[in-house]
Coordinates of C-alpha atoms and ligand atoms in Angstrom, one line a residue:
R3 CA 0.0 0.0 0.0
T4 CA 1.1 3.5 -0.8
K5 CA 0.7 6.1 2.0
Y6 CA -0.8 9.4 0.9
L7 CA 0.3 12.4 2.8
K8 CA -1.3 15.7 1.8
I9 CA 1.0 18.5 3.0
N10 CA 1.0 22.3 3.2
P11 CA 3.6 23.3 0.5
L12 CA 4.7 26.5 2.2
V13 CA 4.6 25.4 5.9
P14 CA 5.0 21.6 5.7
E15 CA 3.5 19.8 8.8
L16 CA 6.4 18.4 10.7
H17 CA 4.8 15.1 11.8
K18 CA 4.2 14.3 8.1
I19 CA 7.8 15.1 7.2
R20 CA 9.0 13.0 10.1
L21 CA 6.9 10.0 9.0
A22 CA 8.3 10.2 5.4
A23 CA 11.8 10.7 6.7
K24 CA 11.5 7.5 8.8
I25 CA 10.4 5.5 5.8
L26 CA 13.4 6.8 3.8
A27 CA 15.8 6.0 6.7
R28 CA 14.5 2.4 6.7
G29 CA 15.3 2.0 3.0
G30 CA 11.9 2.8 1.6
V31 CA 11.0 5.0 -1.4
V32 CA 8.9 8.2 -1.1
A33 CA 7.7 10.6 -3.8
F34 CA 7.9 14.2 -2.9
P35 CA 7.3 17.6 -4.6
T36 CA 10.1 19.8 -5.9
E37 CA 9.9 23.1 -7.7
T38 CA 10.6 21.3 -11.0
V39 CA 8.7 18.0 -11.0
Y40 CA 7.9 15.4 -8.3
G41 CA 10.9 13.2 -7.4
L42 CA 11.0 9.6 -6.2
G43 CA 13.4 9.5 -3.4
A44 CA 15.6 7.0 -1.6
N45 CA 18.6 7.1 0.7
A46 CA 21.4 7.8 -1.8
L47 CA 24.0 6.0 0.4
D48 CA 22.0 2.7 0.4
G49 CA 22.3 0.7 -2.9
R50 CA 19.4 -1.6 -2.0
A51 CA 17.1 1.3 -1.4
V52 CA 18.2 2.9 -4.7
R53 CA 17.5 -0.3 -6.6
R54 CA 13.8 0.0 -5.4
I55 CA 13.6 3.3 -7.3
F56 CA 14.7 1.6 -10.6
R57 CA 12.2 -1.3 -10.0
A58 CA 9.2 1.0 -9.2
K59 CA 9.8 3.2 -12.3
G60 CA 10.9 0.4 -14.7
R61 CA 14.0 2.5 -15.3
P62 CA 16.9 1.2 -17.3
A63 CA 19.8 0.4 -14.9
D64 CA 22.3 2.4 -17.0
N65 CA 20.5 5.7 -16.4
P66 CA 22.1 7.5 -13.3
L67 CA 20.1 9.4 -10.6
I68 CA 20.5 12.9 -9.3
V69 CA 21.4 13.3 -5.7
H70 CA 19.5 15.9 -3.7
I71 CA 21.0 17.8 -0.8
A72 CA 19.7 20.5 1.6
S73 CA 23.0 22.2 2.7
F74 CA 26.1 23.4 1.1
Q75 CA 28.2 21.4 3.5
D76 CA 27.0 18.1 2.1
V77 CA 28.7 18.7 -1.2
Q78 CA 32.3 18.1 0.2
D79 CA 31.6 14.4 1.1
L80 CA 29.9 13.5 -2.2
V81 CA 32.4 14.8 -4.7
A82 CA 36.1 13.8 -5.3
Y83 CA 37.0 17.4 -5.8
L84 CA 35.2 20.6 -6.7
P85 CA 35.6 21.5 -10.4
P86 CA 36.3 25.2 -11.2
R87 CA 33.2 27.4 -11.2
A88 CA 31.2 24.9 -9.1
T89 CA 31.2 27.1 -6.0
L90 CA 30.2 30.2 -8.1
L91 CA 27.3 28.3 -9.7
M92 CA 26.1 26.9 -6.3
Q93 CA 26.1 30.4 -4.8
R94 CA 24.2 31.9 -7.7
F95 CA 21.6 29.2 -8.5
W96 CA 21.2 27.0 -5.4
P97 CA 18.7 26.2 -4.1
G98 CA 17.0 25.9 -7.5
P99 CA 16.6 23.9 -10.7
L100 CA 20.3 23.3 -11.5
T101 CA 22.0 19.9 -11.4
L102 CA 25.8 20.0 -11.4
I103 CA 27.7 17.0 -12.8
M104 CA 30.9 16.6 -10.8
P105 CA 33.5 13.8 -10.1
R106 CA 32.0 11.5 -7.5
S107 CA 33.4 10.4 -4.1
D108 CA 33.5 6.8 -3.0
L109 CA 30.5 7.4 -0.7
I110 CA 28.2 7.2 -3.7
P111 CA 27.1 3.6 -4.5
D112 CA 27.3 2.4 -8.2
E113 CA 23.6 2.0 -8.3
V114 CA 23.2 5.8 -8.2
T115 CA 25.7 6.7 -10.9
A116 CA 25.1 3.7 -13.1
G117 CA 28.8 3.0 -12.9
L118 CA 29.9 6.5 -14.1
D119 CA 32.7 8.2 -12.2
T120 CA 30.6 11.4 -11.9
V121 CA 27.5 12.4 -9.8
G122 CA 24.8 14.9 -10.4
L123 CA 24.0 17.1 -7.3
R124 CA 21.1 19.4 -6.9
M125 CA 19.7 21.5 -4.0
P126 CA 16.0 21.9 -4.6
S127 CA 14.2 25.1 -3.4
H128 CA 10.8 23.6 -2.6
P129 CA 10.2 23.8 1.2
V130 CA 8.8 20.3 1.4
A131 CA 11.9 18.8 -0.4
Q132 CA 14.2 20.8 1.8
A133 CA 12.4 19.8 5.0
L134 CA 12.4 16.2 4.0
I135 CA 16.1 16.0 3.2
R136 CA 17.0 17.9 6.4
A137 CA 14.8 15.5 8.5
T138 CA 16.6 12.4 7.0
R139 CA 20.1 14.0 7.4
L140 CA 20.9 12.0 4.2
P141 CA 21.6 12.7 0.6
I142 CA 18.4 11.7 -1.3
A143 CA 18.7 10.1 -4.8
A144 CA 15.6 11.0 -6.8
P145 CA 14.6 10.7 -10.4
S146 CA 11.3 12.1 -11.6
A147 CA 8.5 10.1 -10.0
N148 CA 6.9 8.8 -13.2
T149 CA 6.9 5.4 -14.9
S150 CA 9.9 5.4 -17.1
G151 CA 9.0 6.9 -20.5
R152 CA 5.9 8.7 -19.4
P153 CA 5.7 12.5 -19.0
S154 CA 7.2 13.6 -15.7
P155 CA 4.7 14.2 -12.8
T156 CA 3.9 17.7 -11.7
T157 CA 1.2 16.8 -9.2
G158 CA 0.7 14.2 -6.6
Q159 CA -2.2 12.7 -8.7
H160 CA 0.2 12.2 -11.6
V161 CA 2.5 10.2 -9.3
L162 CA -0.3 8.1 -7.9
R163 CA -1.6 7.3 -11.5
D164 CA 1.9 5.9 -12.4
L165 CA 3.2 4.4 -9.1
R166 CA 0.3 3.6 -6.7
G167 CA 1.0 0.4 -5.0
K168 CA 4.7 0.4 -6.1
I169 CA 6.1 2.9 -3.7
D170 CA 5.9 3.4 0.1
A171 CA 4.5 6.9 0.2
V172 CA 3.6 10.1 -1.8
I173 CA 3.8 13.5 -0.2
D174 CA 1.3 15.7 -2.1
G175 CA 2.3 19.4 -1.9
G176 CA 0.2 20.6 -4.9
P177 CA 1.5 21.4 -8.4
S178 CA 5.2 22.0 -9.2
T179 CA 5.7 25.6 -10.2
V180 CA 8.6 25.3 -12.8
G181 CA 7.1 22.2 -14.5
V182 CA 10.1 21.1 -16.4
E183 CA 13.1 19.3 -14.8
S184 CA 16.3 20.9 -13.6
T185 CA 19.1 22.0 -16.1
V186 CA 21.8 19.3 -16.1
L187 CA 25.2 21.0 -16.4
D188 CA 28.4 19.0 -16.9
L189 CA 31.3 20.6 -15.1
T190 CA 33.8 17.8 -16.0
S191 CA 34.3 18.9 -19.6
P192 CA 36.7 21.7 -20.5
V193 CA 33.7 24.0 -21.3
P194 CA 30.7 23.6 -19.0
T195 CA 28.1 21.8 -21.1
I196 CA 24.3 21.7 -20.8
L197 CA 23.3 18.0 -21.1
R198 CA 19.6 18.7 -20.4
P199 CA 18.0 22.2 -20.6
G200 CA 15.7 23.0 -17.8
G201 CA 14.6 25.5 -15.2
I202 CA 17.8 27.5 -15.2
T203 CA 18.3 28.9 -18.7
Y204 CA 21.3 28.9 -21.1
E205 CA 21.2 32.7 -20.9
E206 CA 21.4 32.8 -17.1
L207 CA 24.3 30.4 -17.1
Q208 CA 26.1 32.3 -19.8
A209 CA 25.8 35.5 -17.8
V210 CA 27.7 33.9 -15.0
L211 CA 30.1 31.6 -16.9
G212 CA 30.8 33.5 -20.1
K213 CA 31.2 30.3 -22.1
V214 CA 28.6 27.5 -22.0
A215 CA 28.3 24.7 -24.5
I216 CA 25.0 22.8 -25.4
D217 CA 25.2 19.1 -26.0
P218 CA 24.0 18.3 -29.6
A219 CA 21.5 15.8 -28.2
V220 CA 19.6 18.8 -26.6
K221 CA 18.4 20.1 -29.9
G222 CA 17.4 16.7 -31.2
Q223 CA 20.5 15.7 -33.1
Q224 CA 21.0 11.9 -33.0
V225 CA 24.0 10.9 -31.0
E226 CA 24.8 7.3 -30.3
H227 CA 26.3 7.8 -26.8
P228 CA 24.7 10.9 -25.2
K229 CA 26.6 12.3 -22.2
A230 CA 23.4 12.2 -20.1
P231 CA 22.4 8.5 -20.5
G232 CA 18.7 9.5 -20.0
M233 CA 18.6 11.5 -23.2
K234 CA 18.7 8.4 -25.3
Y235 CA 15.5 6.8 -24.1
K236 CA 12.0 7.2 -25.3
H237 CA 10.6 10.0 -23.1
Y238 CA 7.6 12.1 -22.2
A239 CA 5.5 9.9 -24.4
P240 CA 1.7 10.0 -24.1
A241 CA -0.3 7.1 -25.5
G242 CA -1.2 9.2 -28.6
E243 CA 1.2 10.1 -31.4
V244 CA 2.6 13.6 -31.0
F245 CA 3.4 15.8 -34.0
L246 CA 5.1 19.2 -33.7
V247 CA 3.9 21.9 -36.2
T248 CA 6.5 24.7 -36.7
G249 CA 6.9 27.8 -38.7
D250 CA 5.3 31.2 -39.1
L251 CA 2.4 31.3 -36.6
E252 CA -0.4 32.1 -39.1
R253 CA 0.6 29.2 -41.3
V254 CA 1.0 26.9 -38.2
V255 CA -2.7 27.6 -37.3
A256 CA -3.8 26.9 -40.8
R257 CA -1.8 23.7 -41.0
V258 CA -3.0 22.5 -37.6
R259 CA -6.6 23.1 -38.7
A260 CA -6.1 21.2 -41.9
L261 CA -4.5 18.3 -40.1
V262 CA -7.3 18.1 -37.5
A263 CA -9.8 17.8 -40.3
A264 CA -7.7 15.2 -42.2
W265 CA -7.2 13.0 -39.2
Q266 CA -10.8 13.2 -38.0
R267 CA -12.0 12.1 -41.5
R268 CA -9.9 9.0 -40.9
G269 CA -11.7 8.4 -37.6
R270 CA -9.0 9.6 -35.3
R271 CA -9.4 11.6 -32.1
V272 CA -7.2 14.7 -32.3
A273 CA -5.9 16.9 -29.5
V274 CA -4.3 20.3 -30.1
L275 CA -1.8 21.9 -27.7
A276 CA -2.2 25.6 -28.4
T277 CA -1.2 28.9 -26.8
S278 CA -3.6 31.7 -25.7
E279 CA -2.6 33.7 -28.9
T280 CA -3.8 30.9 -31.2
A281 CA -6.5 29.2 -29.1
P282 CA -9.4 31.3 -30.6
F283 CA -8.7 29.9 -34.1
Y284 CA -9.4 26.4 -33.0
Q285 CA -12.9 27.2 -31.7
D286 CA -14.9 26.7 -34.9
E287 CA -14.9 23.8 -37.3
P288 CA -12.8 21.8 -37.7
R289 CA -12.8 21.5 -33.9
P290 CA -10.2 19.3 -32.3
D291 CA -11.6 16.6 -30.0
Y292 CA -9.6 18.1 -27.2
L293 CA -8.0 21.5 -26.9
E294 CA -5.5 22.5 -24.3
V295 CA -4.2 26.0 -23.9
L296 CA -0.8 25.9 -22.4
G297 CA -0.4 29.6 -21.8
S298 CA 0.8 32.8 -23.4
R299 CA 3.8 33.0 -25.7
R300 CA 4.7 36.1 -23.8
Q301 CA 4.9 34.1 -20.6
P302 CA 6.7 30.9 -21.7
E303 CA 7.1 30.0 -18.0
T304 CA 3.4 29.2 -17.9
I305 CA 3.7 27.0 -20.9
A306 CA 6.5 25.1 -19.2
A307 CA 4.5 24.7 -16.0
N308 CA 1.5 23.2 -17.9
L309 CA 3.3 21.1 -20.5
F310 CA 3.6 17.7 -18.8
G311 CA 0.0 17.9 -17.3
A312 CA -1.2 18.7 -20.8
L313 CA 0.4 15.6 -22.3
R314 CA -1.2 13.5 -19.6
N315 CA -4.6 15.1 -20.2
C316 CA -4.4 14.1 -23.9
D317 CA -4.3 10.5 -22.6
R318 CA -7.3 11.0 -20.4
H319 CA -9.2 12.3 -23.4
H320 CA -8.0 9.2 -25.5
A321 CA -6.4 11.3 -28.2
D322 CA -4.9 9.2 -31.0
I323 CA -3.1 12.2 -32.5
I324 CA -1.7 15.2 -30.6
L325 CA -0.7 18.3 -32.6
A326 CA 1.5 20.7 -30.7
E327 CA 2.6 24.2 -31.8
T328 CA 6.3 24.9 -31.2
V329 CA 7.8 27.9 -29.3
K330 CA 11.0 30.0 -29.7
E331 CA 14.1 28.2 -28.5
E332 CA 15.2 30.9 -26.1
G333 CA 15.0 31.2 -22.3
I334 CA 12.8 28.4 -20.9
G335 CA 11.7 27.8 -24.5
L336 CA 14.9 25.6 -25.0
A337 CA 13.7 23.2 -22.3
I338 CA 10.1 23.3 -23.6
M339 CA 11.2 22.4 -27.2
N340 CA 13.5 19.7 -25.9
R341 CA 10.6 18.0 -24.1
L342 CA 8.2 18.5 -27.0
R343 CA 10.7 17.1 -29.5
K344 CA 11.2 14.0 -27.3
S345 CA 7.5 13.5 -26.8
A346 CA 7.1 13.7 -30.6
A347 CA 10.1 11.4 -31.3
N348 CA 11.3 14.1 -33.6
R349 CA 8.1 14.1 -35.8
I350 CA 8.2 17.7 -37.0
I351 CA 5.9 19.2 -39.6
R352 CA 7.0 22.5 -41.3
A353 CA 4.0 24.7 -42.0
Ligands
LIG401 O1 14.4 18.5 -11.7 C1 14.9 17.4 -11.7 O2 16.1 17.2 -12.0 C2 14.1 16.2 -11.1 C3 13.7 16.5 -9.7 C4 13.1 15.3 -9.0 O3 14.9 16.9 -9.0 N1 14.8 15.0 -11.3 C5 15.0 14.4 -12.5 O4 15.7 13.2 -12.5 O5 14.6 14.9 -13.5 P1 15.8 12.2 -13.7 O6 16.4 11.0 -13.2 O7 14.4 12.0 -14.3 O8 16.7 12.9 -14.8 C6 18.1 12.9 -14.5 C7 18.9 13.2 -15.8 C8 18.9 12.0 -16.7 O9 18.8 12.4 -18.0 C9 20.3 11.4 -16.3 O10 20.8 10.6 -17.4 C10 21.1 12.6 -16.1 O11 20.2 13.5 -15.4 N2 22.2 12.3 -15.2 C11 22.2 12.0 -13.9 N3 23.4 11.8 -13.4 C12 24.3 12.0 -14.4 C13 25.7 11.9 -14.5 N4 26.5 11.5 -13.5 N5 26.2 12.2 -15.8 C14 25.5 12.5 -16.8 N6 24.1 12.6 -16.7 C15 23.5 12.4 -15.5
LIG402 MG1 12.9 11.6 -15.6

C-alpha cells in the first residue's frame, strides 16, 4: 500500500515530514514535490534502497540518478573534488533547478551513478523537499516520480496514477511551479556543457560563466552515446502520437486546422496543444476533440508549468493524434522544445 500524505507546501506539517523521513531512513521509497517536478526519493547511500527506485519506475539500470541535498556542507563528502566554477554556480543558483555533474566520491554507490565516475548534485528550493532532506540527514537520490518513458509528474495525482502500490508513500504538496526538470550542467568537460536544458536557462548560465556549450542531443541531433544517458531513451510519451507543427504562426494555425480535419476524417481523435494567442482559431470547425491552452507565448514559464500535465490530459481524453505548436528556443523555450521534441520522437511538420 502507498501512504498518501497531503501537506502544506509553504509550511510543511512536521509530523508528516518525520513520517516520510522515517520511511526513507529504513530503506523505503517516497515521492515528494520539488519546484521542477515530483521526485521519487531513496537514501542515496543505500544501494538496495536505490534499486527499489529503478524497480518502481521500470527505469533502465544504466541511467544515473540525481542526488538531492539541503545544505552546502553536504557537497564536500559527495564529490572527489570541486571543479572550477562549481562554487560560483552553487552560490548563484542553489537552491534551485540546476544539477551539477561533478567527479563523485567513494561514498556514492554504483547504483546511483550507473557505474559512471561522476555524480549529479542538486539542492531543490521547494520547502517540502528541503524539510524532508533535512529531516533524514541523508543525501536523497531522486529521479522524476513517473513510470519510465511517461511525462514527468507535476502533481501528486500524476505520481499516484503511475506508481500507486509500487512505492511506500507520496507527499502531495500541490502542483510544481517550474514544471520542467532541472538543467543538467556537466562541469567535468573543459567548457561547462548543458546536457539537459531545464529551469535555469542557457542565458542565465552564460551571464555567470561566459562560455557555455550545449550538448548536440539537446536540440534533437541523434547521438549514439549521449553524455546524459537518460537522453537516449523514449521519453515524455503520451499514448497518442505527437506531431510538432512549426513555422510562421499564421501558417501553423492553418496547417494544424487542416491536419485536424484530415485525421478526423480518418476516424482519429485529435488533440491540439495551443497557446492563448492561437486558441481562438481552434474554436470553430474543424474543432479538435480536445483543446489544451498551455499559456501565453509572452509568458513561456506558464507553458513550461503546464506542459507535462497537458500531455497527460491528452491520454485521459483518449487522443490518438496530438498536434503541438512549437515555441521559440530561447530562455525556458529551449527546455520546452527539448521535451516536446522528445515526446514527438522528432516528428516535426513544417507549416
Ligand atoms: O528536476 C529534476 O532534476 C528532477 C527532480 C526530481 O529533482 N529529477 C530528474 O531526475 O529529472 P531524472 O532522473 O528524471 O533525470 C536525470 C537526468 C537523466 O537524463 C540522467 O541521465 C542525467 O540527469 N544524469 C544523472 N546523473 C548523471 C551523470 N553523472 N552524468 C550525466 N548525466 C547524468
Ligand atoms: Mg525523468
